[in-house]
Amino acid sequence: MRYWLFKSEPATWSWQDQVAKGAAGEEWDGVRNYQARNFMREMALGDRGFFYHSQSEKAVVGLIEVCATSHPDSKADDPRWDCVDIRALKPLATPVSLATIKADPQLAEMALVKMSRLSVQPVSEAEFRHICALGDTDPD
DNA sequence: GCCAACGTTGGC
DNA sequence: GCCAACGTTGGC
């Protein structure tokens, strides 16, 4: 299993919006960046990831699961844009802020820190487990 | 609100 | 194919 991070502006699509979609999940549409799209094409059913609030909040707030592999983005008028569907699993008991991540030497190599504009990015298993621990949340 | 980083576009 | 101009993202 691989691990990922999905970034969203809460004003546009928040964790609460994601939770409201329930087990059926929702298409992660709107990505118009090749790197982010290519990561979504690599995702497998059951891959796990973080839901991150950018802008005002800047924190990892929840755990998600990939529930549909890559398919054309239904909201794109250009066939080059694919996306996956994800569903909310559970919130982090304690959100893990960007400041916390930046201050942690074990997380210094994360794309979140090094490539701040990338909206869909891979997370290593060690990073995934560490952030779950910081968030007082069972990764399973 | 500002600015740095970075992706895209279009002229040459 | 290069590069300047411009737009967008996201942290501060």
GROMACS .gro file of C-alpha atoms (C1' of nucleotides) in nm:
model
  164
    1MET     CA    1   0.000   0.000   0.000
    2ARG     CA    2   0.113   0.351  -0.074
    3TYR     CA    3   0.037   0.676   0.103
    4TRP     CA    4  -0.055   1.019  -0.030
    5LEU     CA    5  -0.153   1.368   0.067
    6PHE     CA    6  -0.442   1.565  -0.085
    7LYS     CA    7  -0.443   1.940  -0.039
    8SER     CA    8  -0.757   2.146  -0.047
    9GLU     CA    9  -0.863   2.498   0.039
   10PRO     CA   10  -1.132   2.448   0.304
   11ALA     CA   11  -1.333   2.738   0.158
   12THR     CA   12  -1.363   2.539  -0.166
   13TRP     CA   13  -1.376   2.177  -0.050
   14SER     CA   14  -1.331   2.104   0.319
   15TRP     CA   15  -1.287   1.791   0.527
   16GLN     CA   16  -1.649   1.836   0.640
   17ASP     CA   17  -1.760   1.836   0.275
   18GLN     CA   18  -1.560   1.518   0.222
   19VAL     CA   19  -1.707   1.349   0.531
   20ALA     CA   20  -2.057   1.441   0.409
   21LYS     CA   21  -1.998   1.226   0.100
   22GLY     CA   22  -1.969   0.919   0.321
   23ALA     CA   23  -1.840   0.581   0.211
   24ALA     CA   24  -1.923   0.647  -0.153
   25GLY     CA   25  -1.657   0.915  -0.159
   26GLU     CA   26  -1.613   1.184  -0.418
   27GLU     CA   27  -1.412   1.255  -0.727
   28TRP     CA   28  -1.097   1.459  -0.659
   29ASP     CA   29  -1.164   1.685  -0.954
   30GLY     CA   30  -1.005   2.012  -1.050
   31VAL     CA   31  -0.641   1.911  -1.060
   32ARG     CA   32  -0.476   2.080  -1.360
   33ASN     CA   33  -0.116   1.997  -1.288
   34TYR     CA   34   0.069   1.712  -1.457
   35GLN     CA   35   0.273   1.604  -1.157
   36ALA     CA   36  -0.035   1.583  -0.937
   37ARG     CA   37  -0.228   1.401  -1.209
   38ASN     CA   38   0.052   1.152  -1.259
   39PHE     CA   39   0.054   1.067  -0.889
   40MET     CA   40  -0.321   1.003  -0.904
   41ARG     CA   41  -0.264   0.767  -1.198
   42GLU     CA   42  -0.028   0.566  -0.976
   43MET     CA   43  -0.281   0.522  -0.697
   44ALA     CA   44  -0.437   0.185  -0.618
   45LEU     CA   45  -0.765   0.092  -0.454
   46GLY     CA   46  -0.724   0.101  -0.078
   47ASP     CA   47  -0.426   0.337  -0.077
   48ARG     CA   48  -0.444   0.566   0.223
   49GLY     CA   49  -0.369   0.932   0.258
   50PHE     CA   50  -0.403   1.257   0.442
   51PHE     CA   51  -0.653   1.536   0.382
   52TYR     CA   52  -0.473   1.868   0.425
   53HIS     CA   53  -0.632   2.210   0.463
   54SER     CA   54  -0.427   2.480   0.293
   55GLN     CA   55  -0.456   2.858   0.320
   56SER     CA   56  -0.612   2.964   0.650
   57GLU     CA   57  -0.574   2.638   0.840
   58LYS     CA   58  -0.256   2.473   0.709
   59ALA     CA   59  -0.295   2.140   0.886
   60VAL     CA   60  -0.344   1.771   0.818
   61VAL     CA   61  -0.699   1.713   0.940
   62GLY     CA   62  -0.807   1.366   0.834
   63LEU     CA   63  -0.738   1.022   0.690
   64ILE     CA   64  -0.877   0.919   0.353
   65GLU     CA   65  -0.880   0.611   0.133
   66VAL     CA   66  -0.869   0.582  -0.246
   67CYS     CA   67  -1.203   0.424  -0.346
   68ALA     CA   68  -1.180   0.452  -0.727
   69THR     CA   69  -0.868   0.444  -0.938
   70SER     CA   70  -0.780   0.699  -1.202
   71HIS     CA   71  -1.051   0.795  -1.452
   72PRO     CA   72  -1.126   1.107  -1.659
   73ASP     CA   73  -1.213   1.414  -1.454
   74SER     CA   74  -1.585   1.460  -1.518
   75LYS     CA   75  -1.551   1.835  -1.467
   76ALA     CA   76  -1.271   1.880  -1.719
   77ASP     CA   77  -1.344   1.967  -2.081
   78ASP     CA   78  -1.000   1.838  -2.177
   79PRO     CA   79  -0.947   1.458  -2.180
   80ARG     CA   80  -0.591   1.480  -2.050
   81TRP     CA   81  -0.709   1.536  -1.690
   82ASP     CA   82  -0.768   1.225  -1.482
   83CYS     CA   83  -0.847   1.190  -1.115
   84VAL     CA   84  -0.930   0.934  -0.847
   85ASP     CA   85  -1.217   0.916  -0.597
   86ILE     CA   86  -1.144   0.930  -0.226
   87ARG     CA   87  -1.352   0.878   0.086
   88ALA     CA   88  -1.306   1.006   0.439
   89LEU     CA   89  -1.201   0.745   0.696
   90LYS     CA   90  -1.166   0.944   1.017
   91PRO     CA   91  -1.045   1.279   1.140
   92LEU     CA   92  -0.714   1.319   1.318
   93ALA     CA   93  -0.785   1.345   1.690
   94THR     CA   94  -0.535   1.631   1.690
   95PRO     CA   95  -0.475   1.812   1.358
   96VAL     CA   96  -0.107   1.829   1.268
   97SER     CA   97  -0.011   2.177   1.155
   98LEU     CA   98   0.234   2.274   0.886
   99ALA     CA   99   0.441   2.447   1.155
  100THR     CA  100   0.466   2.117   1.344
  101ILE     CA  101   0.565   1.932   1.029
  102LYS     CA  102   0.829   2.191   0.938
  103ALA     CA  103   0.972   2.178   1.289
  104ASP     CA  104   1.007   1.798   1.287
  105PRO     CA  105   1.336   1.668   1.144
  106GLN     CA  106   1.171   1.336   1.050
  107LEU     CA  107   0.931   1.522   0.823
  108ALA     CA  108   1.172   1.770   0.666
  109GLU     CA  109   1.183   1.584   0.336
  110MET     CA  110   0.809   1.589   0.277
  111ALA     CA  111   0.687   1.736  -0.051
  112LEU     CA  112   0.455   1.948   0.161
  113VAL     CA  113   0.765   2.130   0.284
  114LYS     CA  114   0.983   2.109  -0.027
  115MET     CA  115   0.724   2.159  -0.300
  116SER     CA  116   0.462   2.367  -0.132
  117ARG     CA  117   0.250   2.422  -0.442
  118LEU     CA  118   0.203   2.056  -0.530
  119SER     CA  119  -0.157   1.966  -0.444
  120VAL     CA  120  -0.138   1.585  -0.465
  121GLN     CA  121   0.179   1.425  -0.339
  122PRO     CA  122   0.329   1.099  -0.212
  123VAL     CA  123   0.395   1.037   0.158
  124SER     CA  124   0.632   0.766   0.281
  125GLU     CA  125   0.505   0.498   0.519
  126ALA     CA  126   0.734   0.635   0.792
  127GLU     CA  127   0.598   0.986   0.741
  128PHE     CA  128   0.242   0.853   0.740
  129ARG     CA  129   0.289   0.671   1.070
  130HIS     CA  130   0.473   0.958   1.230
  131ILE     CA  131   0.203   1.212   1.144
  132CYS     CA  132  -0.067   0.972   1.269
  133ALA     CA  133   0.125   0.948   1.597
  134LEU     CA  134   0.155   1.326   1.621
  135GLY     CA  135  -0.219   1.344   1.555
  136ASP     CA  136  -0.299   1.095   1.834
  137THR     CA  137  -0.468   0.878   1.573
  138ASP     CA  138  -0.445   0.505   1.506
  139PRO     CA  139  -0.323   0.469   1.145
  140ASP     CA  140  -0.536   0.157   1.091
  141DG     C1'  141  -0.214   4.202   0.099
  142DC     C1'  142   0.236   4.073  -0.039
  143DC     C1'  143   0.561   3.796  -0.245
  144DA     C1'  144   0.825   3.376  -0.380
  145DA     C1'  145   0.793   2.969  -0.644
  146DC     C1'  146   0.660   2.771  -1.028
  147DG     C1'  147   0.370   2.641  -1.436
  148DT     C1'  148   0.192   2.797  -1.882
  149DT     C1'  149   0.162   3.067  -2.288
  150DG     C1'  150   0.305   3.282  -2.692
  151DG     C1'  151   0.635   3.555  -2.973
  152DC     C1'  152   1.049   3.508  -3.199
  153DG     C1'  153   1.366   2.565  -2.859
  154DC     C1'  154   1.432   2.976  -2.582
  155DC     C1'  155   1.268   3.313  -2.288
  156DA     C1'  156   0.983   3.698  -2.127
  157DA     C1'  157   0.533   3.785  -1.963
  158DC     C1'  158   0.180   3.649  -1.706
  159DG     C1'  159  -0.130   3.374  -1.396
  160DT     C1'  160  -0.188   3.079  -0.990
  161DT     C1'  161  -0.086   2.878  -0.554
  162DG     C1'  162   0.003   2.902  -0.093
  163DG     C1'  163   0.277   3.059   0.307
  164DC     C1'  164   0.352   3.449   0.579
   0.00000   0.00000   0.00000
